[in-house]
Coordinates of C-alpha atoms and ligand atoms in Angstrom, one line a residue:
M1 CA 90.3 67.4 53.9
N2 CA 88.7 70.7 52.9
Q3 CA 85.1 71.1 51.9
S4 CA 85.6 71.0 48.2
E5 CA 87.6 67.8 48.4
Q6 CA 85.0 66.2 50.6
S7 CA 82.3 67.0 48.1
A8 CA 84.4 66.2 45.0
V9 CA 82.6 63.0 44.2
S10 CA 79.4 63.6 46.1
R11 CA 76.3 63.7 43.9
R12 CA 76.1 67.5 44.2
G13 CA 79.8 67.9 43.5
F14 CA 79.7 65.5 40.7
L15 CA 76.8 67.2 39.0
R16 CA 78.3 70.6 39.5
A17 CA 81.5 69.4 38.1
V18 CA 79.7 68.6 34.9
G19 CA 77.5 71.6 34.9
V20 CA 74.4 70.4 36.7
S21 CA 73.3 72.5 39.6
G22 CA 71.6 70.6 42.3
G23 CA 69.3 73.3 43.5
A24 CA 67.0 73.2 46.5
G25 CA 63.9 71.1 46.2
A26 CA 60.8 72.7 44.7
M27 CA 58.8 69.5 44.5
L28 CA 55.7 71.1 45.8
A29 CA 56.0 73.9 43.2
T30 CA 55.9 71.2 40.6
M31 CA 52.9 69.6 42.1
G32 CA 51.3 72.9 42.6
A33 CA 51.7 73.7 39.0
L34 CA 49.9 70.5 38.2
G35 CA 47.2 71.2 40.6
L36 CA 48.2 68.3 42.8
A37 CA 49.3 70.1 46.0
P38 CA 46.4 71.3 48.0
T39 CA 48.6 72.8 50.7
A40 CA 52.3 73.7 50.7
A41 CA 53.0 71.3 53.5
S42 CA 51.5 68.2 51.9
A43 CA 53.5 65.3 50.6
A44 CA 53.3 64.0 47.0
P45 CA 50.2 61.8 46.6
P46 CA 51.1 58.3 45.4
F47 CA 50.9 57.9 41.7
Q48 CA 47.8 56.2 40.4
A49 CA 47.8 55.0 36.9
P50 CA 44.7 55.8 34.8
T51 CA 42.5 52.7 34.3
H52 CA 40.1 51.4 31.7
S53 CA 37.2 52.0 34.1
D54 CA 38.0 55.7 34.1
F55 CA 36.7 55.8 30.6
N56 CA 34.2 52.9 30.7
L57 CA 32.3 54.4 33.6
T58 CA 32.1 57.9 32.2
G59 CA 31.5 57.0 28.6
R60 CA 34.2 59.3 27.4
R61 CA 36.1 58.9 24.2
R62 CA 39.7 57.6 24.6
A63 CA 41.9 60.5 23.7
R64 CA 44.6 60.3 21.1
V65 CA 48.1 61.2 22.3
V66 CA 51.3 61.6 20.2
V67 CA 54.5 61.1 22.2
L68 CA 57.7 62.7 20.8
G69 CA 60.7 60.7 21.7
G70 CA 60.9 57.0 22.7
G71 CA 63.3 57.2 25.6
V72 CA 62.4 56.1 29.1
A73 CA 60.1 59.1 29.7
G74 CA 58.2 58.8 26.4
L75 CA 57.8 55.1 26.8
A76 CA 56.6 55.5 30.4
V77 CA 54.0 58.0 29.3
A78 CA 52.7 55.7 26.5
Y79 CA 52.8 52.7 28.9
E80 CA 50.8 54.4 31.7
L81 CA 48.3 56.0 29.4
G82 CA 47.9 52.7 27.6
K83 CA 46.7 51.2 30.8
A84 CA 43.5 53.2 30.4
G85 CA 43.2 52.6 26.7
Y86 CA 44.6 55.9 25.4
D87 CA 45.4 55.7 21.7
C88 CA 49.2 56.5 21.9
T89 CA 51.7 56.9 19.1
V90 CA 55.4 57.2 20.0
L91 CA 57.6 58.9 17.4
E92 CA 61.3 58.0 17.9
A93 CA 64.1 59.3 15.6
R94 CA 66.6 56.6 16.3
S95 CA 66.5 53.1 15.0
R96 CA 65.7 51.7 18.4
A97 CA 63.7 52.8 21.4
G98 CA 65.4 53.6 24.7
G99 CA 67.1 56.9 24.0
R100 CA 70.0 57.3 26.5
N101 CA 69.1 54.0 27.9
L102 CA 71.4 52.3 25.4
T103 CA 73.1 48.9 25.8
I104 CA 75.7 48.0 23.2
R105 CA 76.1 44.3 22.2
G106 CA 78.0 42.5 19.5
G107 CA 76.7 43.5 16.1
D108 CA 75.3 46.9 17.1
V109 CA 76.3 49.7 14.7
E110 CA 76.4 53.4 15.6
T111 CA 77.4 56.3 13.5
D112 CA 78.2 59.5 15.4
L113 CA 77.8 63.2 14.4
D114 CA 81.4 63.2 13.2
G115 CA 80.7 60.3 10.8
H116 CA 82.6 57.7 12.9
T117 CA 80.9 54.3 12.4
Q118 CA 81.6 51.6 15.0
R119 CA 80.4 48.1 14.9
A120 CA 80.6 46.5 18.3
R121 CA 82.3 43.1 18.3
F122 CA 81.6 42.0 21.9
S123 CA 81.1 38.3 22.2
D124 CA 77.8 36.7 23.2
G125 CA 76.6 37.8 26.7
G126 CA 79.1 40.7 26.8
Y127 CA 77.7 44.3 26.7
L128 CA 78.3 47.9 27.5
N129 CA 75.6 50.0 29.2
A130 CA 76.6 53.2 27.4
G131 CA 74.2 55.3 29.4
P132 CA 72.5 54.2 32.6
A133 CA 74.1 51.3 34.5
R134 CA 73.1 51.4 38.1
I135 CA 69.8 51.8 40.1
A136 CA 69.4 52.7 43.7
Q137 CA 67.0 50.6 45.7
W138 CA 64.6 53.4 46.5
M139 CA 64.2 54.5 42.9
V140 CA 60.9 54.0 41.1
T141 CA 63.0 52.4 38.3
M142 CA 63.1 49.3 40.5
D143 CA 59.2 49.3 40.7
Y144 CA 59.0 49.4 36.9
C145 CA 61.5 46.5 36.7
R146 CA 59.2 44.5 39.1
E147 CA 56.0 45.5 37.3
L148 CA 57.5 44.7 33.9
G149 CA 59.1 41.5 34.9
V150 CA 62.6 42.7 34.2
P151 CA 64.9 40.6 36.5
V152 CA 67.5 42.6 38.4
E153 CA 70.8 41.6 40.0
V154 CA 73.3 43.3 42.3
F155 CA 75.5 46.0 40.8
T156 CA 78.7 46.4 42.9
N157 CA 79.2 50.1 43.1
A158 CA 82.0 50.1 45.7
N159 CA 84.5 47.4 46.2
A160 CA 87.2 47.2 48.9
D161 CA 89.4 45.3 46.6
A162 CA 89.3 47.8 43.7
W163 CA 92.1 50.3 43.2
I164 CA 92.6 54.0 43.8
Y165 CA 95.3 55.7 41.7
N166 CA 96.0 59.4 41.8
E167 CA 98.8 60.2 39.4
S168 CA 98.9 63.9 40.0
A169 CA 99.5 63.3 43.7
G170 CA 102.7 61.4 42.9
M171 CA 101.4 57.9 43.4
T172 CA 103.5 55.4 41.5
A173 CA 101.3 52.4 42.2
P174 CA 97.6 52.0 42.9
V175 CA 96.4 51.3 46.4
R176 CA 93.4 49.1 47.3
Y177 CA 90.4 50.8 48.6
R178 CA 90.6 48.7 51.7
T179 CA 94.1 49.9 52.4
A180 CA 93.4 53.5 51.6
K181 CA 90.3 53.5 53.9
A182 CA 92.2 51.9 56.8
D183 CA 94.9 54.5 56.6
V184 CA 92.6 57.6 56.2
Y185 CA 90.1 56.4 58.9
G186 CA 93.0 55.4 61.1
Y187 CA 94.9 58.8 61.0
V188 CA 91.7 60.8 61.2
S189 CA 90.7 58.9 64.2
E190 CA 94.1 59.3 65.8
L191 CA 94.0 63.1 65.3
L192 CA 90.5 63.4 66.6
A193 CA 91.1 61.2 69.6
K194 CA 94.3 63.2 70.5
A195 CA 92.5 66.5 70.2
T196 CA 89.5 65.2 72.2
D197 CA 91.7 63.7 74.9
Q198 CA 93.8 66.8 75.2
G199 CA 90.6 68.9 75.8
A200 CA 90.4 70.7 72.5
L201 CA 86.7 70.0 72.3
D202 CA 85.8 70.5 75.9
D203 CA 83.4 73.4 75.1
R204 CA 81.5 71.0 72.9
L205 CA 81.7 67.7 74.7
S206 CA 80.8 66.5 78.2
A207 CA 83.0 64.0 79.9
D208 CA 80.6 61.2 78.9
D209 CA 80.6 62.4 75.3
K210 CA 84.3 62.3 75.2
Q211 CA 84.5 58.7 76.5
R212 CA 81.9 57.6 73.9
L213 CA 83.7 59.4 71.1
L214 CA 87.0 58.0 72.1
S215 CA 85.6 54.5 72.2
F216 CA 84.0 55.0 68.8
L217 CA 87.2 56.3 67.3
Q218 CA 89.1 53.3 68.6
S219 CA 86.9 50.9 66.7
Y220 CA 86.3 53.2 63.7
G221 CA 90.0 53.8 63.1
A222 CA 91.5 50.7 64.7
I223 CA 93.8 53.0 66.8
G224 CA 95.6 52.3 70.0
G225 CA 94.5 53.6 73.4
R226 CA 95.6 56.5 75.6
T227 CA 98.8 54.8 76.6
S228 CA 99.9 54.6 73.0
G229 CA 98.8 58.2 72.3
W230 CA 95.8 56.9 70.3
A231 CA 98.3 56.0 67.6
Y232 CA 97.3 54.6 64.3
T233 CA 99.9 52.0 63.3
G234 CA 98.0 49.9 60.9
T235 CA 96.2 46.6 61.3
S236 CA 95.0 43.7 59.2
R237 CA 92.4 46.0 57.8
R238 CA 95.1 47.3 55.4
G239 CA 95.2 43.8 53.9
F240 CA 97.8 41.2 53.4
A241 CA 100.7 40.5 51.1
S242 CA 99.8 36.9 51.6
Y243 CA 96.5 35.9 53.3
P244 CA 96.4 33.7 56.4
G245 CA 96.5 30.0 55.8
A246 CA 96.5 26.6 57.6
G247 CA 98.3 25.7 60.8
N248 CA 100.7 28.3 61.9
D249 CA 100.4 30.4 58.7
G250 CA 99.1 33.8 59.9
G251 CA 99.8 35.3 56.5
S252 CA 101.9 38.4 56.0
L253 CA 100.5 41.8 56.5
L254 CA 100.9 44.5 54.0
G255 CA 103.1 46.3 56.5
A256 CA 103.1 49.6 58.4
P257 CA 101.1 52.4 56.9
P258 CA 102.9 55.3 55.2
P259 CA 103.3 58.4 57.3
L260 CA 100.2 60.5 57.9
A261 CA 101.4 63.3 55.7
D262 CA 101.9 60.9 52.8
V263 CA 98.4 59.4 53.2
F264 CA 96.8 62.9 53.1
A265 CA 99.0 64.0 50.2
S266 CA 97.9 61.0 48.1
N267 CA 94.4 62.4 48.3
V268 CA 92.8 59.0 48.3
G269 CA 90.2 60.2 50.8
R270 CA 88.4 62.2 48.2
Y271 CA 86.6 59.1 46.9
F272 CA 85.1 57.8 50.1
S273 CA 82.1 60.1 50.2
F274 CA 80.8 58.9 46.9
E275 CA 78.9 55.9 48.2
L276 CA 77.4 58.1 51.0
G277 CA 75.3 60.0 48.4
Y278 CA 71.6 59.3 48.9
D279 CA 71.5 58.2 45.2
Q280 CA 74.5 56.0 45.4
A281 CA 75.5 53.1 47.7
M282 CA 77.9 50.2 47.8
L283 CA 75.1 48.0 46.7
M284 CA 73.0 49.0 43.7
F285 CA 71.1 47.1 41.1
Q286 CA 71.1 46.4 37.3
P287 CA 68.8 44.5 35.0
V288 CA 70.1 41.1 34.1
G289 CA 71.4 41.2 30.6
G290 CA 71.7 44.9 30.1
M291 CA 69.9 48.1 31.1
D292 CA 67.9 48.2 27.9
Q293 CA 65.8 45.4 29.2
I294 CA 63.8 48.2 30.7
P295 CA 62.9 50.0 27.4
R296 CA 62.5 46.7 25.7
A297 CA 59.9 45.6 28.3
L298 CA 58.1 48.9 28.1
A299 CA 58.0 48.7 24.3
R300 CA 56.5 45.2 24.5
A301 CA 53.9 46.3 27.0
I302 CA 53.0 49.4 24.9
G303 CA 52.8 47.3 21.7
K304 CA 55.4 47.7 19.0
H305 CA 52.8 48.9 16.5
R306 CA 52.4 52.0 18.6
I307 CA 56.1 53.0 18.3
T308 CA 57.4 54.4 15.0
L309 CA 61.2 54.2 14.8
G310 CA 63.3 56.3 12.4
A311 CA 60.7 59.0 12.8
E312 CA 62.3 62.4 13.2
V313 CA 59.9 65.0 14.5
T314 CA 60.2 68.2 12.4
G315 CA 57.3 70.4 13.6
V316 CA 54.6 70.8 16.3
T317 CA 51.5 72.9 15.8
D318 CA 48.8 73.4 18.3
R319 CA 45.6 74.0 16.4
G320 CA 43.5 74.7 19.4
G321 CA 41.3 71.6 19.4
Q322 CA 44.1 69.3 18.2
V323 CA 47.9 69.0 17.8
E324 CA 49.6 68.4 14.5
V325 CA 53.0 66.8 14.5
T326 CA 55.1 66.6 11.3
Y327 CA 57.9 64.1 11.1
R328 CA 60.3 62.6 8.5
H329 CA 60.1 58.9 8.1
G330 CA 61.5 56.7 5.3
G331 CA 62.5 59.8 3.4
R332 CA 59.0 61.3 3.4
E333 CA 57.4 64.1 5.4
R334 CA 54.4 62.8 7.3
M335 CA 51.9 64.2 9.7
V336 CA 50.0 62.9 12.7
R337 CA 47.1 64.6 14.5
A338 CA 46.2 64.0 18.1
D339 CA 44.2 65.4 21.0
Y340 CA 47.4 65.9 23.0
C341 CA 51.1 65.7 22.6
V342 CA 53.8 64.9 25.1
A343 CA 57.3 66.1 24.1
T344 CA 60.2 64.2 25.7
L345 CA 63.0 65.2 23.4
P346 CA 66.1 66.6 25.1
P347 CA 65.2 70.3 25.8
H348 CA 68.1 71.7 23.7
L349 CA 67.0 69.7 20.7
M350 CA 63.3 70.4 21.3
A351 CA 64.2 74.1 21.2
R352 CA 65.2 73.6 17.6
V353 CA 62.0 72.0 16.4
P354 CA 59.7 74.6 14.8
H355 CA 56.4 75.1 16.7
N356 CA 53.8 77.6 17.4
L357 CA 53.9 77.3 21.2
G358 CA 55.4 80.7 21.8
A359 CA 58.8 82.3 22.0
D360 CA 58.9 81.9 25.8
V361 CA 58.7 78.1 25.3
T362 CA 61.6 78.2 22.9
A363 CA 63.6 80.4 25.3
A364 CA 62.8 78.2 28.2
L365 CA 63.8 75.0 26.3
G366 CA 67.1 76.7 25.4
S367 CA 67.9 77.5 29.0
F368 CA 68.9 73.9 29.7
P369 CA 72.6 73.4 28.8
A370 CA 73.8 69.9 27.7
T371 CA 76.8 68.3 29.3
A372 CA 79.2 65.7 27.9
S373 CA 79.9 62.2 29.1
G374 CA 81.5 59.1 27.5
K375 CA 82.3 55.5 28.1
I376 CA 84.4 52.8 26.5
G377 CA 83.8 49.1 26.7
L378 CA 86.9 47.0 26.6
E379 CA 86.5 43.3 26.0
Y380 CA 89.2 41.0 27.3
R381 CA 90.0 37.4 26.4
S382 CA 90.4 36.5 30.1
R383 CA 89.0 38.0 33.3
W384 CA 92.5 38.8 34.6
W385 CA 91.1 41.3 37.1
E386 CA 89.3 38.4 38.8
L387 CA 92.1 35.9 38.3
D388 CA 95.2 37.9 39.0
Q389 CA 93.9 40.9 41.0
R390 CA 90.9 39.4 42.8
I391 CA 88.5 42.2 41.8
Y392 CA 84.9 41.0 41.3
G393 CA 82.9 44.0 40.2
G394 CA 83.1 47.6 41.5
I395 CA 85.0 50.6 40.5
T396 CA 88.6 51.8 40.4
E397 CA 88.8 55.6 41.0
T398 CA 91.6 57.6 39.5
D399 CA 92.5 61.2 38.7
L400 CA 93.6 60.1 35.2
D401 CA 91.3 61.4 32.4
V402 CA 89.5 58.0 32.3
S403 CA 88.1 59.0 35.8
H404 CA 86.3 55.7 36.6
I405 CA 87.1 52.1 35.5
W406 CA 84.3 49.6 36.1
Y407 CA 84.6 45.9 36.4
P408 CA 81.6 43.9 35.2
S409 CA 79.0 42.9 37.9
Y410 CA 77.9 39.9 35.8
G411 CA 79.5 36.9 34.2
F412 CA 81.9 36.3 37.1
H413 CA 84.4 33.4 36.4
G414 CA 83.3 33.4 32.8
R415 CA 85.8 33.2 29.9
R416 CA 85.7 36.9 28.8
G417 CA 84.4 40.1 30.2
V418 CA 83.8 43.7 29.3
I419 CA 85.4 46.4 31.4
V420 CA 84.3 50.0 31.3
G421 CA 87.7 51.6 30.5
Y422 CA 86.5 55.1 31.1
Y423 CA 83.4 56.8 32.3
N424 CA 84.1 60.5 32.3
T425 CA 82.3 63.8 32.1
G426 CA 82.9 67.4 31.3
A427 CA 86.3 68.3 29.9
N428 CA 87.6 64.7 30.1
A429 CA 84.6 63.5 28.1
R430 CA 85.1 66.2 25.5
A431 CA 88.8 65.3 25.2
Y432 CA 87.9 61.7 24.4
S433 CA 84.9 62.6 22.1
A434 CA 87.2 64.7 20.0
L435 CA 89.3 61.6 19.2
T436 CA 88.5 58.8 16.7
P437 CA 87.3 55.6 18.2
A438 CA 90.8 54.0 17.6
Q439 CA 92.5 56.9 19.3
R440 CA 90.1 56.7 22.3
Q441 CA 90.9 53.1 22.7
E442 CA 94.7 53.7 22.5
R443 CA 94.5 56.5 25.1
A444 CA 92.2 54.6 27.5
V445 CA 94.5 51.5 27.3
M446 CA 97.6 53.6 27.9
Q447 CA 96.0 55.0 31.1
G448 CA 94.7 51.7 32.3
V449 CA 98.1 50.0 31.9
K450 CA 99.4 52.4 34.6
I451 CA 97.0 50.8 37.1
H452 CA 96.6 47.3 35.9
G453 CA 99.8 46.5 34.1
E454 CA 100.5 45.1 30.6
K455 CA 97.6 42.7 30.5
Y456 CA 95.3 45.7 30.1
R457 CA 96.8 45.9 26.6
S458 CA 97.8 42.4 25.8
E459 CA 94.5 40.7 26.7
L460 CA 92.3 43.2 24.9
V461 CA 90.1 41.8 22.1
T462 CA 87.9 44.6 21.1
A463 CA 86.6 48.0 22.1
Y464 CA 83.5 50.2 21.6
S465 CA 83.3 53.8 22.8
H466 CA 80.3 56.1 23.1
A467 CA 80.4 59.9 23.2
W468 CA 77.0 61.3 24.2
D469 CA 77.7 64.8 23.1
R470 CA 78.4 63.4 19.6
T471 CA 75.3 61.2 19.5
R472 CA 72.7 62.1 17.0
Y473 CA 69.3 63.0 18.5
L474 CA 70.8 63.4 22.0
E475 CA 73.8 65.6 21.7
G476 CA 74.5 65.5 25.4
A477 CA 74.5 63.2 28.5
W478 CA 72.2 65.2 30.8
T479 CA 71.4 68.7 31.6
S480 CA 71.5 71.3 34.3
P481 CA 67.9 72.3 34.9
P482 CA 67.3 75.9 35.9
H483 CA 65.2 74.8 38.9
G484 CA 63.1 77.6 40.2
S485 CA 63.4 79.8 37.1
A486 CA 60.3 81.0 35.3
G487 CA 61.3 79.0 32.2
Y488 CA 61.6 75.8 34.2
D489 CA 58.2 76.3 35.8
L490 CA 56.7 77.2 32.4
L491 CA 57.6 73.8 31.0
L492 CA 56.1 72.0 33.9
R493 CA 52.8 73.3 32.6
P494 CA 51.3 72.3 29.2
A495 CA 51.7 74.8 26.4
G496 CA 48.2 74.5 25.1
R497 CA 47.8 70.8 24.3
V498 CA 51.5 70.0 24.4
Y499 CA 53.1 68.6 27.6
F500 CA 56.8 68.2 28.3
A501 CA 58.5 65.3 30.2
G502 CA 62.0 63.9 30.9
D503 CA 64.6 63.7 33.6
W504 CA 65.3 67.4 32.9
L505 CA 62.0 68.3 34.4
S506 CA 62.7 66.7 37.7
H507 CA 65.1 66.9 40.6
E508 CA 66.7 63.6 39.6
V509 CA 68.5 64.6 36.5
A510 CA 70.9 61.9 35.1
W511 CA 68.7 59.2 36.6
Q512 CA 65.9 57.2 34.9
H513 CA 64.0 57.8 38.1
G514 CA 63.7 61.4 37.1
S515 CA 62.3 60.4 33.7
F516 CA 59.8 58.1 35.2
V517 CA 58.5 60.5 37.9
S518 CA 58.3 63.3 35.3
A519 CA 56.3 61.0 33.0
R520 CA 54.0 60.1 35.8
A521 CA 53.4 63.8 36.6
V522 CA 52.4 64.5 33.0
V523 CA 50.2 61.4 32.8
T524 CA 48.4 62.5 36.0
A525 CA 47.9 66.1 34.7
L526 CA 46.8 65.0 31.3
H527 CA 44.4 62.4 32.5
Q528 CA 42.8 64.8 35.0
R529 CA 42.3 67.2 32.1
V530 CA 40.7 64.6 29.9
M531 CA 38.4 63.5 32.8
A532 CA 37.4 67.1 33.5
S533 CA 36.7 67.9 29.8
Ligands
FAD601 P1 66.1 60.5 26.4 O1 66.6 59.1 26.7 O2 67.1 61.6 26.1 O3 64.9 60.4 25.3 C1 64.7 61.4 24.4 C2 64.4 60.7 23.1 O4 64.0 61.6 22.1 C3 65.6 59.9 22.5 O5 65.2 58.5 22.3 C4 65.9 60.6 21.2 O6 66.4 59.7 20.2 C5 64.6 61.1 20.8 N1 64.6 62.3 19.9 C6 65.5 63.3 19.9 N2 65.2 64.1 18.8 C7 64.1 63.6 18.2 C8 63.3 64.0 17.1 N3 63.6 65.1 16.4 N4 62.3 63.2 16.7 C9 62.0 62.1 17.4 N5 62.7 61.6 18.5 C10 63.8 62.4 18.9 N6 70.1 56.7 34.9 C11 70.0 55.8 35.9 O7 68.9 55.4 36.3 N7 71.2 55.1 36.3 C12 72.4 55.4 35.9 O8 73.4 54.8 36.2 C13 72.5 56.4 34.9 N8 73.7 56.7 34.3 C14 73.8 57.5 33.2 C15 75.0 57.6 32.6 C16 75.1 58.3 31.4 C17 76.4 58.3 30.7 C18 74.0 58.9 30.8 C19 74.0 59.6 29.5 C20 72.7 58.8 31.5 C21 72.7 58.1 32.7 N9 71.4 58.0 33.4 C22 71.3 57.1 34.4 C23 70.3 58.8 33.1 C24 69.3 58.1 32.2 O9 69.9 57.6 31.0 C25 68.2 59.2 31.7 O10 67.7 59.8 32.9 C26 67.1 58.6 30.9 O11 67.5 57.5 30.2 C27 66.5 59.7 30.1 O12 65.3 59.3 29.5 P2 64.4 60.4 28.8 O13 63.3 59.6 28.1 O14 64.0 61.4 29.8 O15 65.3 61.1 27.7
LIG602 N1 73.3 58.7 37.3 C1 74.6 58.8 36.7 C2 75.5 57.7 37.3 O1 75.1 57.1 38.4 C3 75.2 60.1 36.9 C4 75.5 60.5 38.3 C5 76.7 60.1 38.8 C6 74.6 61.1 39.0 C7 77.0 60.4 40.1 C8 74.9 61.4 40.4 C9 76.1 61.1 40.9 O2 76.5 57.3 36.8

């Protein structure tokens, strides 16, 4: 495997593939800009939410803050500032809070920028997390779930029983992850063991190192010993055609592995590095009942009266002592004045909002390109993937344009279930977003049949597809922050009384974690300023 294949589905590779550059960490630069990093070598101080006593003890007036955008970042800002009694108003253009954190259930209606209206017809309990769907254990998102009382459950991110299918490599049938892994690990171990034993690595390994490496490879790849030439011949790790049973029934093994050249030519190994990414893992988490339980809980904690839905921000003016924000609501132009403003709109959309914050701010906002991503939810009248194919959650990986097929990590053994029939990015996402919803469904099903057979079509009840690049008020899935540029650093600082927040101002783009930590950084900076004034 070459370097680019190895990184094909790693986080960095994934993000690069869709236009997001990872970039080296400049965490301390961020903190420095906020006045939080006394020395370059110090670690980030733990976040401390402002408290009521900060105001009570100092007799200060509680500042008024208008928050633009009611996604995770905007809601987190209002939630944290609200703990100290700040008077916050959130202006959100869409008809519900959450932004990209969007869960689609039966009855939900969405009209996209091309005028396609879809009414989701999923049955009770079924849903599609159109945006975020998984959370790593270390992410601050988990802390917010705990604090807000949002129950979480396991999200199966990697499943040995899910499929891999690479059509362009000439595969005519899918192969189970377990089988593909056994073969790739087996042959790689055989090759490395042979090379090691023949002395190819003698300038690198001592005699003891060699012994230890050989014994590791024997267990890692399930290969034979020296007498068999370290050969990989396949074991029960590949799986069974029929599993072992009672008495003398040892089951029947899948059989011998394909030749080494065929295994490498199938290119199945490119998917194995995915779960090694620090932000991914076999085991991840999801809120019970849909990812939007997070914004729902935030909105409840903030107080619904503080969130104006259907409020499209049309202008921001810093008057020196105050900020004026104009917005369209219920067909009328309105205005709100506040001491401070926190803008959490996607940067490429904020760049279009008229303001008096300076041309450099507009230019900086415009330097974040938006990328495309889409998903389709397919509801089936039976859970055939569990019944017939014994797949309980997890992801099938494919080089088809659907990219990833996700099986639900909830509702096991229920009557129906919603599969994510595609989750794609970049050119594949744009190809699907250019289609009508009916065409997307047809194409996704046609692809899925190649892997799962006719039930993928015959058991289908209903579908809903979401194209983020065609979604009003978002027009993209995530961005590629120009980390380290003057423009990026400019937006980490307030423009007068206006602050900016969102995952795009973090090193965890495409993760709610990035939105939360960015919100926290702004809350800290704003509160310090209020306390110092
Ligand atoms: P946004 O959600 O973009 O919020 C911006 C808000 O501004 C929106 O509500 C928008 O409606 C509003 N707005 C725009 N224009 C105006 C206007 N003129 N006036 C008023 N309001 C306006 N994260 C994870 O943690 N796990 C995942 O598995 C994951 N997967 C993802 C998969 C996909 C397909 C996508 C798209 C995202 C995924 N993410 C994931 C990332 C996560 O969704 C984001 O990091 C997070 O939701 C962004 O929140 P935000 O508040 O920063 O921005
Ligand atoms: N956070 C998103 C997801 O998990 C996008 C992403 C994919 C980010 C893969 C990094 C790696 O689906």
